[in-house]
CSV table of C-alpha atoms in Angstrom, one decimal:
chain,number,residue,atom,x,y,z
A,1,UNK,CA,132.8,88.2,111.4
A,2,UNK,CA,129.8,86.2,110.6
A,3,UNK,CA,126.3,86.8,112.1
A,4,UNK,CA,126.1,84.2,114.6
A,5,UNK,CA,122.5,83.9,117.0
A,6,UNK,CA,124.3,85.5,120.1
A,7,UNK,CA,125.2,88.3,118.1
A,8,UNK,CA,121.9,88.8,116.0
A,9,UNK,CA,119.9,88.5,119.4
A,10,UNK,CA,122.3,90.8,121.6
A,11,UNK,CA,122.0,93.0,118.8
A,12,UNK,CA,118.6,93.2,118.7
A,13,UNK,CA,118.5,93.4,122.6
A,14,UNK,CA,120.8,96.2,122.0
A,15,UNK,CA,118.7,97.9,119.6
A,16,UNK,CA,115.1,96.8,121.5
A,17,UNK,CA,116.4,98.7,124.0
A,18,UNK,CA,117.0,101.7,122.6
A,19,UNK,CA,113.6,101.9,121.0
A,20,UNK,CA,112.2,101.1,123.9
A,21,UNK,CA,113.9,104.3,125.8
A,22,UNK,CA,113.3,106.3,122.6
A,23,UNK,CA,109.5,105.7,122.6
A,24,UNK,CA,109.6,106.7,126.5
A,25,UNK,CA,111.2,109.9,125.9
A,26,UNK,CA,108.6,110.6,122.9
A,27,UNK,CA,105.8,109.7,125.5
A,28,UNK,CA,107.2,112.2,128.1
A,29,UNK,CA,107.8,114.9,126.1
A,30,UNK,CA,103.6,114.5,125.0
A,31,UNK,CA,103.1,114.1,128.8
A,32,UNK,CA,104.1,117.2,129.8
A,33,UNK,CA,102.3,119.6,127.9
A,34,UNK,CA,98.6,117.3,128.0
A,35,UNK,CA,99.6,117.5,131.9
A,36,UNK,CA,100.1,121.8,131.4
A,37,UNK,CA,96.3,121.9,129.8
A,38,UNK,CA,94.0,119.2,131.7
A,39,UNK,CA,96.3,117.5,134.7
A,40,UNK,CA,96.2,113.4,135.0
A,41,UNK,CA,93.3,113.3,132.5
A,42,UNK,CA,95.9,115.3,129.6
A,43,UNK,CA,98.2,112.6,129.9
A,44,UNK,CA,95.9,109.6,129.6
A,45,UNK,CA,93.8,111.6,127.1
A,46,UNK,CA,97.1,112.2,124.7
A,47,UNK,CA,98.8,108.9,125.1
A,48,UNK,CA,95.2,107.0,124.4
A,49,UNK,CA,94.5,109.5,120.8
A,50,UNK,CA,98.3,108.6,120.2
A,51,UNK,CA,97.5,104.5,120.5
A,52,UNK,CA,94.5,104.6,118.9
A,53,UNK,CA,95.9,106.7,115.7
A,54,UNK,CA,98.4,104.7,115.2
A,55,UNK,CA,96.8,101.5,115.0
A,56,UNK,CA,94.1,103.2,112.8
A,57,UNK,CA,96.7,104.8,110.5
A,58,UNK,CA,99.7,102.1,110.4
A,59,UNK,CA,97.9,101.0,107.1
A,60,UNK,CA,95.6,103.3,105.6
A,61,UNK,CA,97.9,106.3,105.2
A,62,UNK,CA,100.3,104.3,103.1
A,63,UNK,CA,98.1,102.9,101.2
A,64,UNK,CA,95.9,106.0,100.2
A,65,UNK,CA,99.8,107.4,98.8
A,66,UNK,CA,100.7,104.6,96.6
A,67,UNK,CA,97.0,105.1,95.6
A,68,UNK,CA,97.8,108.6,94.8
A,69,UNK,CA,101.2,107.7,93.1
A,70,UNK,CA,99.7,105.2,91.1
A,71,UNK,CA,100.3,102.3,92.2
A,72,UNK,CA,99.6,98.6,91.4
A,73,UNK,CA,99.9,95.0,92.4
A,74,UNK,CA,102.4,93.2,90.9
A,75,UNK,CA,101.7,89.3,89.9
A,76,UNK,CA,103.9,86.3,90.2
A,77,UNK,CA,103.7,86.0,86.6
A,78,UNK,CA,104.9,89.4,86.1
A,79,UNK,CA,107.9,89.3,88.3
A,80,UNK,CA,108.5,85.9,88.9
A,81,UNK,CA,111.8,86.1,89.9
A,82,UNK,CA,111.8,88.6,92.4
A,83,UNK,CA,108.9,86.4,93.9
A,84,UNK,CA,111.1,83.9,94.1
A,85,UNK,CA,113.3,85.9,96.1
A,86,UNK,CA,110.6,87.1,98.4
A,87,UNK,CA,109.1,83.4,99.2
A,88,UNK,CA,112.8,82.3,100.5
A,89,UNK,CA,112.8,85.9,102.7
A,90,UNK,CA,109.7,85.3,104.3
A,91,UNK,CA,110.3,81.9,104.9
A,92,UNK,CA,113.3,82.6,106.5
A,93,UNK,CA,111.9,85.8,108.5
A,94,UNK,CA,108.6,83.4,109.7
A,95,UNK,CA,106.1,85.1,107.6
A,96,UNK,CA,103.2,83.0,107.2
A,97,UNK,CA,101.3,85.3,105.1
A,98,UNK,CA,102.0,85.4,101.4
A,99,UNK,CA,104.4,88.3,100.2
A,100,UNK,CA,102.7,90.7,98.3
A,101,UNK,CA,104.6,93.1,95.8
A,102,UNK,CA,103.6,96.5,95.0
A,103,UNK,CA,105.3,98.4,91.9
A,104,UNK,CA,105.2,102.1,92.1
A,105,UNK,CA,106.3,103.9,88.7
A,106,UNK,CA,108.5,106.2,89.4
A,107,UNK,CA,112.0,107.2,88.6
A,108,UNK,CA,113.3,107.4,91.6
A,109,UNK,CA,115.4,104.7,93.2
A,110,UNK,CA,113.2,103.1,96.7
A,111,UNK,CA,111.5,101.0,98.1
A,112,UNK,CA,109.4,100.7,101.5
A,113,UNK,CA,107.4,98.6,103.3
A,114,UNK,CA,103.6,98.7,103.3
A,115,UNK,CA,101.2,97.7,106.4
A,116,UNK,CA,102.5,95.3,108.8
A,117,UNK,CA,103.3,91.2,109.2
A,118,UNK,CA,99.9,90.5,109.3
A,119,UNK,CA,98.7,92.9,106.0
A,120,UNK,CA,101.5,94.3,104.2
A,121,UNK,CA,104.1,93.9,101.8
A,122,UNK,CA,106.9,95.8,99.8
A,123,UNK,CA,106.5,98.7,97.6
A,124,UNK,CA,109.4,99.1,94.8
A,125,UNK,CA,109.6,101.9,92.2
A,126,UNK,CA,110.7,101.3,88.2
A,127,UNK,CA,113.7,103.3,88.9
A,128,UNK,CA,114.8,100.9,91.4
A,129,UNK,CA,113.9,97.9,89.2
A,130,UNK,CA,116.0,99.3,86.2
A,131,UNK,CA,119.2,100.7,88.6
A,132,UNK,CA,119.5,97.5,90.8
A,133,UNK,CA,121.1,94.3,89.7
A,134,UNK,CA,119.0,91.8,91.0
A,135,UNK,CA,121.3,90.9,94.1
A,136,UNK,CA,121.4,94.0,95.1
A,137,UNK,CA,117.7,94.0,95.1
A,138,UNK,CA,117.7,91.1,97.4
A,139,UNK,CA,119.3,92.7,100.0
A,140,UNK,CA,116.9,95.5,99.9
A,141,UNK,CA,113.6,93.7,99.9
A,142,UNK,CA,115.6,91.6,102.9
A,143,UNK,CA,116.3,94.7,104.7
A,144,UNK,CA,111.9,95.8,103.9
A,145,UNK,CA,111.0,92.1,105.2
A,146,UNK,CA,112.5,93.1,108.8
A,147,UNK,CA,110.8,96.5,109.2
A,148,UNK,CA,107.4,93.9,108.1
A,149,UNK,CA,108.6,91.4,110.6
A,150,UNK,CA,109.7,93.6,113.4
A,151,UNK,CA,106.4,96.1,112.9
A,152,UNK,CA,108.8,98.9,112.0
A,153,UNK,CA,105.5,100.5,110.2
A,154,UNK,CA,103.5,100.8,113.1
A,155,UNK,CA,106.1,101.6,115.6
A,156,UNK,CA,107.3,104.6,113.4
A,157,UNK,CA,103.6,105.2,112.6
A,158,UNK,CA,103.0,105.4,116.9
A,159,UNK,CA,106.2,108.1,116.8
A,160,UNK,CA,104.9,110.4,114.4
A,161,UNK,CA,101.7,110.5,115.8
A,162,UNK,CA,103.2,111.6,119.5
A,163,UNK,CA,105.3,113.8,117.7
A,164,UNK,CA,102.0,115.5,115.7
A,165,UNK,CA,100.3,115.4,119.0
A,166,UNK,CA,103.2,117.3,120.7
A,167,UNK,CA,102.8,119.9,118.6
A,168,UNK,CA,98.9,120.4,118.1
A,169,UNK,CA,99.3,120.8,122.2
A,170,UNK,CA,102.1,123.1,122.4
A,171,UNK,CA,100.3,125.7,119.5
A,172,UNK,CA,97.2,125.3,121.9
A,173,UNK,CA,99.4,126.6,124.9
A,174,UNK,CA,100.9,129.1,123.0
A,175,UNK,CA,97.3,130.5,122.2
A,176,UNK,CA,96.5,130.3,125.6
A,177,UNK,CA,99.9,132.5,126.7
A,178,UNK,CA,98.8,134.8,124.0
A,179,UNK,CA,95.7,135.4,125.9
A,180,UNK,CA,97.5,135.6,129.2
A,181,UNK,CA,99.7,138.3,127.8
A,182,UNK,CA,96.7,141.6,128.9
A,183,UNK,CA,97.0,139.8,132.4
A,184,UNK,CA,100.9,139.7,132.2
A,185,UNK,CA,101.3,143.2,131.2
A,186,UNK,CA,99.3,144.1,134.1
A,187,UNK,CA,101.2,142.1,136.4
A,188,UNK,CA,98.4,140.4,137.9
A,189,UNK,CA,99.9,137.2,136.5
A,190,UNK,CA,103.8,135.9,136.6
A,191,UNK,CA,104.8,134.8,133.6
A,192,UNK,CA,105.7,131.0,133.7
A,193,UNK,CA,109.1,130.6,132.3
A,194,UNK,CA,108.8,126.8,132.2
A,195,UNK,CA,105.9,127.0,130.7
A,196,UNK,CA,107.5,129.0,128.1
A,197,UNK,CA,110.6,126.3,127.5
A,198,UNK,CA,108.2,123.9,127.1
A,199,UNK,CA,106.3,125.3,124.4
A,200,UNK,CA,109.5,126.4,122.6
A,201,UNK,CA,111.7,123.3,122.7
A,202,UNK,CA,109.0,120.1,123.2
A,203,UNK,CA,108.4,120.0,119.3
A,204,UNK,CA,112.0,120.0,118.3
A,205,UNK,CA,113.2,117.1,121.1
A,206,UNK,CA,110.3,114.9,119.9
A,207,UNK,CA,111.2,115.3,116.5
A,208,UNK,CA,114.9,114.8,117.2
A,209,UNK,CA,114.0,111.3,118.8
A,210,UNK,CA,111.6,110.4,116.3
A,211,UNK,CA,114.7,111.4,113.8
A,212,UNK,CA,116.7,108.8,116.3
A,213,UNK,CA,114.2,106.4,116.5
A,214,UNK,CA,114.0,106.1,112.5
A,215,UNK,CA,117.8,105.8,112.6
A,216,UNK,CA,117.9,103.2,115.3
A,217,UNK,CA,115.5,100.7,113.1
A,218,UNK,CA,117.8,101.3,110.0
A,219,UNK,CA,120.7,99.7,111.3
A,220,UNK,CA,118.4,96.9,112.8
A,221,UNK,CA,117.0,96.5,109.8
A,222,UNK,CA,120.3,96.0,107.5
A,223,UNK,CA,121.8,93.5,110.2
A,224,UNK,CA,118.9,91.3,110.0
A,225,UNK,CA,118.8,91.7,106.1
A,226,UNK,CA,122.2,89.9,106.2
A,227,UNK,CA,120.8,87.5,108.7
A,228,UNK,CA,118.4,86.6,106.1
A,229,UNK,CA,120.9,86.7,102.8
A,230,UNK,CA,123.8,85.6,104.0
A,231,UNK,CA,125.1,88.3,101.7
A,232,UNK,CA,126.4,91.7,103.2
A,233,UNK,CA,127.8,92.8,100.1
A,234,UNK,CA,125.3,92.8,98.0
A,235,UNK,CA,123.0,95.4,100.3
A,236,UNK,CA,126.3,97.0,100.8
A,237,UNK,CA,126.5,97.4,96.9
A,238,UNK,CA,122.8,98.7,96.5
A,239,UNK,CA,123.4,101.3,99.5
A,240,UNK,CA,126.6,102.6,97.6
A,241,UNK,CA,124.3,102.9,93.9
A,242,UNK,CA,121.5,104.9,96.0
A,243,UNK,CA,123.7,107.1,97.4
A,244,UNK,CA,125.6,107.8,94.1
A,245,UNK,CA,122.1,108.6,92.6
A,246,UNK,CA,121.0,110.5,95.4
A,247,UNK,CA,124.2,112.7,95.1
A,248,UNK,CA,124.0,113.2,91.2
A,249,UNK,CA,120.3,114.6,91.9
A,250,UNK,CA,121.2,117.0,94.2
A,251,UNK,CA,123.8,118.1,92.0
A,252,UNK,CA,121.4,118.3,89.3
A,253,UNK,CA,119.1,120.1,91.4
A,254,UNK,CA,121.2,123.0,93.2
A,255,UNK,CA,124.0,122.8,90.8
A,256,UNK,CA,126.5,121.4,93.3
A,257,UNK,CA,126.2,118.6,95.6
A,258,UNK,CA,125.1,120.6,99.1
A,259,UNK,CA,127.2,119.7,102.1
A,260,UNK,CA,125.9,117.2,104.3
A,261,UNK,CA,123.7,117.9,107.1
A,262,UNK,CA,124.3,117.3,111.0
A,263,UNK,CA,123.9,112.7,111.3
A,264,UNK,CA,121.2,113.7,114.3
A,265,UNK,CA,119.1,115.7,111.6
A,266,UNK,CA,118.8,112.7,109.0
A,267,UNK,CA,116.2,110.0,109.0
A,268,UNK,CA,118.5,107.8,107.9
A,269,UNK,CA,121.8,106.5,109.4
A,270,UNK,CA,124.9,107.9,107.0
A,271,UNK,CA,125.7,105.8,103.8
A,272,UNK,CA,129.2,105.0,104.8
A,273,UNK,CA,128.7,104.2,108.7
A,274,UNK,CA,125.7,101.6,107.2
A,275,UNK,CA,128.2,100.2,104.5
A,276,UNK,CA,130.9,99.9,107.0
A,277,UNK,CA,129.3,98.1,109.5
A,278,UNK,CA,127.9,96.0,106.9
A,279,UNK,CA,131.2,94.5,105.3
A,280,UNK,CA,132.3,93.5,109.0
A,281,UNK,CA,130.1,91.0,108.7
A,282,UNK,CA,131.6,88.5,106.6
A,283,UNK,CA,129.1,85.8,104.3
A,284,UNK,CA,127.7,82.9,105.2
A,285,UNK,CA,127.7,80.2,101.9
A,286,UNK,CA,125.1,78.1,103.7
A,287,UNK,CA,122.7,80.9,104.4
A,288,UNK,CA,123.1,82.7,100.9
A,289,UNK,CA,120.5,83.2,98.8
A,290,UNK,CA,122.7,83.0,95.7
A,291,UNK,CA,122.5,79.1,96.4
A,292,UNK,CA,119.0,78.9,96.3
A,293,UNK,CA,118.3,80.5,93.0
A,294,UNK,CA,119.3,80.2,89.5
A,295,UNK,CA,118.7,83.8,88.4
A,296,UNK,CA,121.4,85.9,86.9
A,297,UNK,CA,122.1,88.1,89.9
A,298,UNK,CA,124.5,90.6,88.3
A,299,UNK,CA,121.2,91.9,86.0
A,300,UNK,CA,118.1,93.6,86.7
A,301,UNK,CA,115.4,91.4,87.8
A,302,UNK,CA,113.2,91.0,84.6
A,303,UNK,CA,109.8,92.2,85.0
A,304,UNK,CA,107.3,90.6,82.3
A,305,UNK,CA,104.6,93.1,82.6
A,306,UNK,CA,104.0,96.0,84.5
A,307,UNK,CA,100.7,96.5,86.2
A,308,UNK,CA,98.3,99.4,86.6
A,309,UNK,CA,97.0,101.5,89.3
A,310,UNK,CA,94.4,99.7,91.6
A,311,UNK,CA,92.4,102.3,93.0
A,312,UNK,CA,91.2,103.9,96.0
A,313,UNK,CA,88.8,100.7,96.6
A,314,UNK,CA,91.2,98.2,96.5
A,315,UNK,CA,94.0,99.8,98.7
A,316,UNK,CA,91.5,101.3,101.5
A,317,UNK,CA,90.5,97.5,101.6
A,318,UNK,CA,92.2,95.4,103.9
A,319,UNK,CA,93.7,91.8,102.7
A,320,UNK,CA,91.5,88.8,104.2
């Protein structure tokens, strides 16, 4: 079926939702354990260094890695035709700023999105410029427009900071047990069995829901992709060719492609459930993309010149 408004909206209720309970149950498990060591002012203390990090770090991390890997701006004149692409996405996502597009040069096959609405843009690595045809590549940068327009970065960025946070407290409780332990053996102190399950199992459940969270803004992320290409199929297509590659590197690597781990252990929804759901929705002609632009979109975008790294300067620097 096509994606009409009451569907795109009730899914992202849906989905709003469920990030929303997600992101409660992160901040409770990092509650309890700030409560454990300083009461009331634990809690406040941990969920305000949580906040604060993640606002500080939902750019600069990122960009200090593709500044490590090597990475450059790329100009319209270089890749024209991609910025084609990416001027029609925006437009259509309400992105007032204009899209900025990093190449990375790598051989592996991704892409990702860099900072958030307001300062970002996409990152895309050679071996995705050479592997994709160039619809497939629209469905991709599509699907990195929604995490820029629905501050996926940050949000993920706030998640991985409780979940570090949950941690760092939990190893400072289980020092403090350690020293309890003279006090214990002597049996002037009882030994606190709940404290005990908290220290062993708080790190695992946050990272479990950050795990779900990461999953949950996947799927959100490919629906509204279609919303903005009117072309499941050809994000459906690029899915398949990533997963094929992936699979032909871990064969490569342990000599047999490894059985799949447990869905609730991947940061990523499976292949197949993403590809299925994706060719229920059927294409919208008016909406396409393919009608907007003259390109060839069963080749490789063509890439006139590749750039060169920037530099720590210009990537610690925010855009004006």
């Amino acid at each position: 079926m096509p994606i009409g408004t009451q569907r795109l909206w009730r899914s992202r209720m849906k989905n709003g939702l469920q990030t929303l309970l997600i992101m409660a149950g992160l901040a409770l498990v990092l509650a309890v354990p700030g409560y454990l060591l300083a009461g009331g002012l634990g809690i406040v203390m941990s969920l305000g260094v949580v906040v604060a990090g993640a606002f500080a770090g939902s750019w600069v991390p990122a960009r200090v890695i593709l500044a490590d890997a090597g990475a450059g701006l790329l100009d319209r004149h270089q890749a024209p035709s991609l910025y084609r692409l990416l001027d029609t996405l925006y437009q259509r996502a309400g992105l007032t700023r204009p899209p900025q597009l990093f190449y990375a040069p790598s051989p592996e096959l991704n892409a990702f999105a860099v900072g958030t609405r307001h300062d970002g843009g996409i990152a895309v690595t050679e071996g995705l410029l050479r592997t994709l045809t160039l619809r497939e590549l629209a469905g991709v940068l599509a699907h990195e427009v929604s995490h820029l327009r629905h501050g996926d970065t940050r949000v993920m960025s706030m998640a991985a900071a409780m979940t570090r946070l949950t941690l760092w407290l939990t190893t400072v409780l289980q020092l403090s047990l350690l020293l309890l332990v003279p006090l214990i053996l002597a049996g002037e102190l009882r030994l606190p069995w709940s404290l005990l399950l908290v220290v062993a199992f708080a790190p695992s459940l946050s990272t479990l829901l950050q795990l779900a969270l990461s999953r949950n803004r996947e799927y959100t992320a490919d629906l509204d992709a279609v919303a903005l290409t009117g072309d499941p199929e050809g994000l459906a297509s690029a899915l398949a060719v990533l997963e094929r590659h992936h699979g032909r590197w871990l064969a490569a690597l342990f000599g047999r492609h490894p059985p799949a781990g447990p869905d609730w252990l991947r940061t990523h929804p499976p292949t197949e459930e993403r590809i299925r759901r994706l060719m229920g929705v059927e294409a919208t002609r008016d909406t396409s993309l393919h009608d907007h632009h003259d390109d060839n979109h069963h080749a490789p975008p063509e890439i006139l010149e590749r750039p060169g790294a920037m530099g720590r300067r210009y990537w610690i620097r925010r855009r004006r």
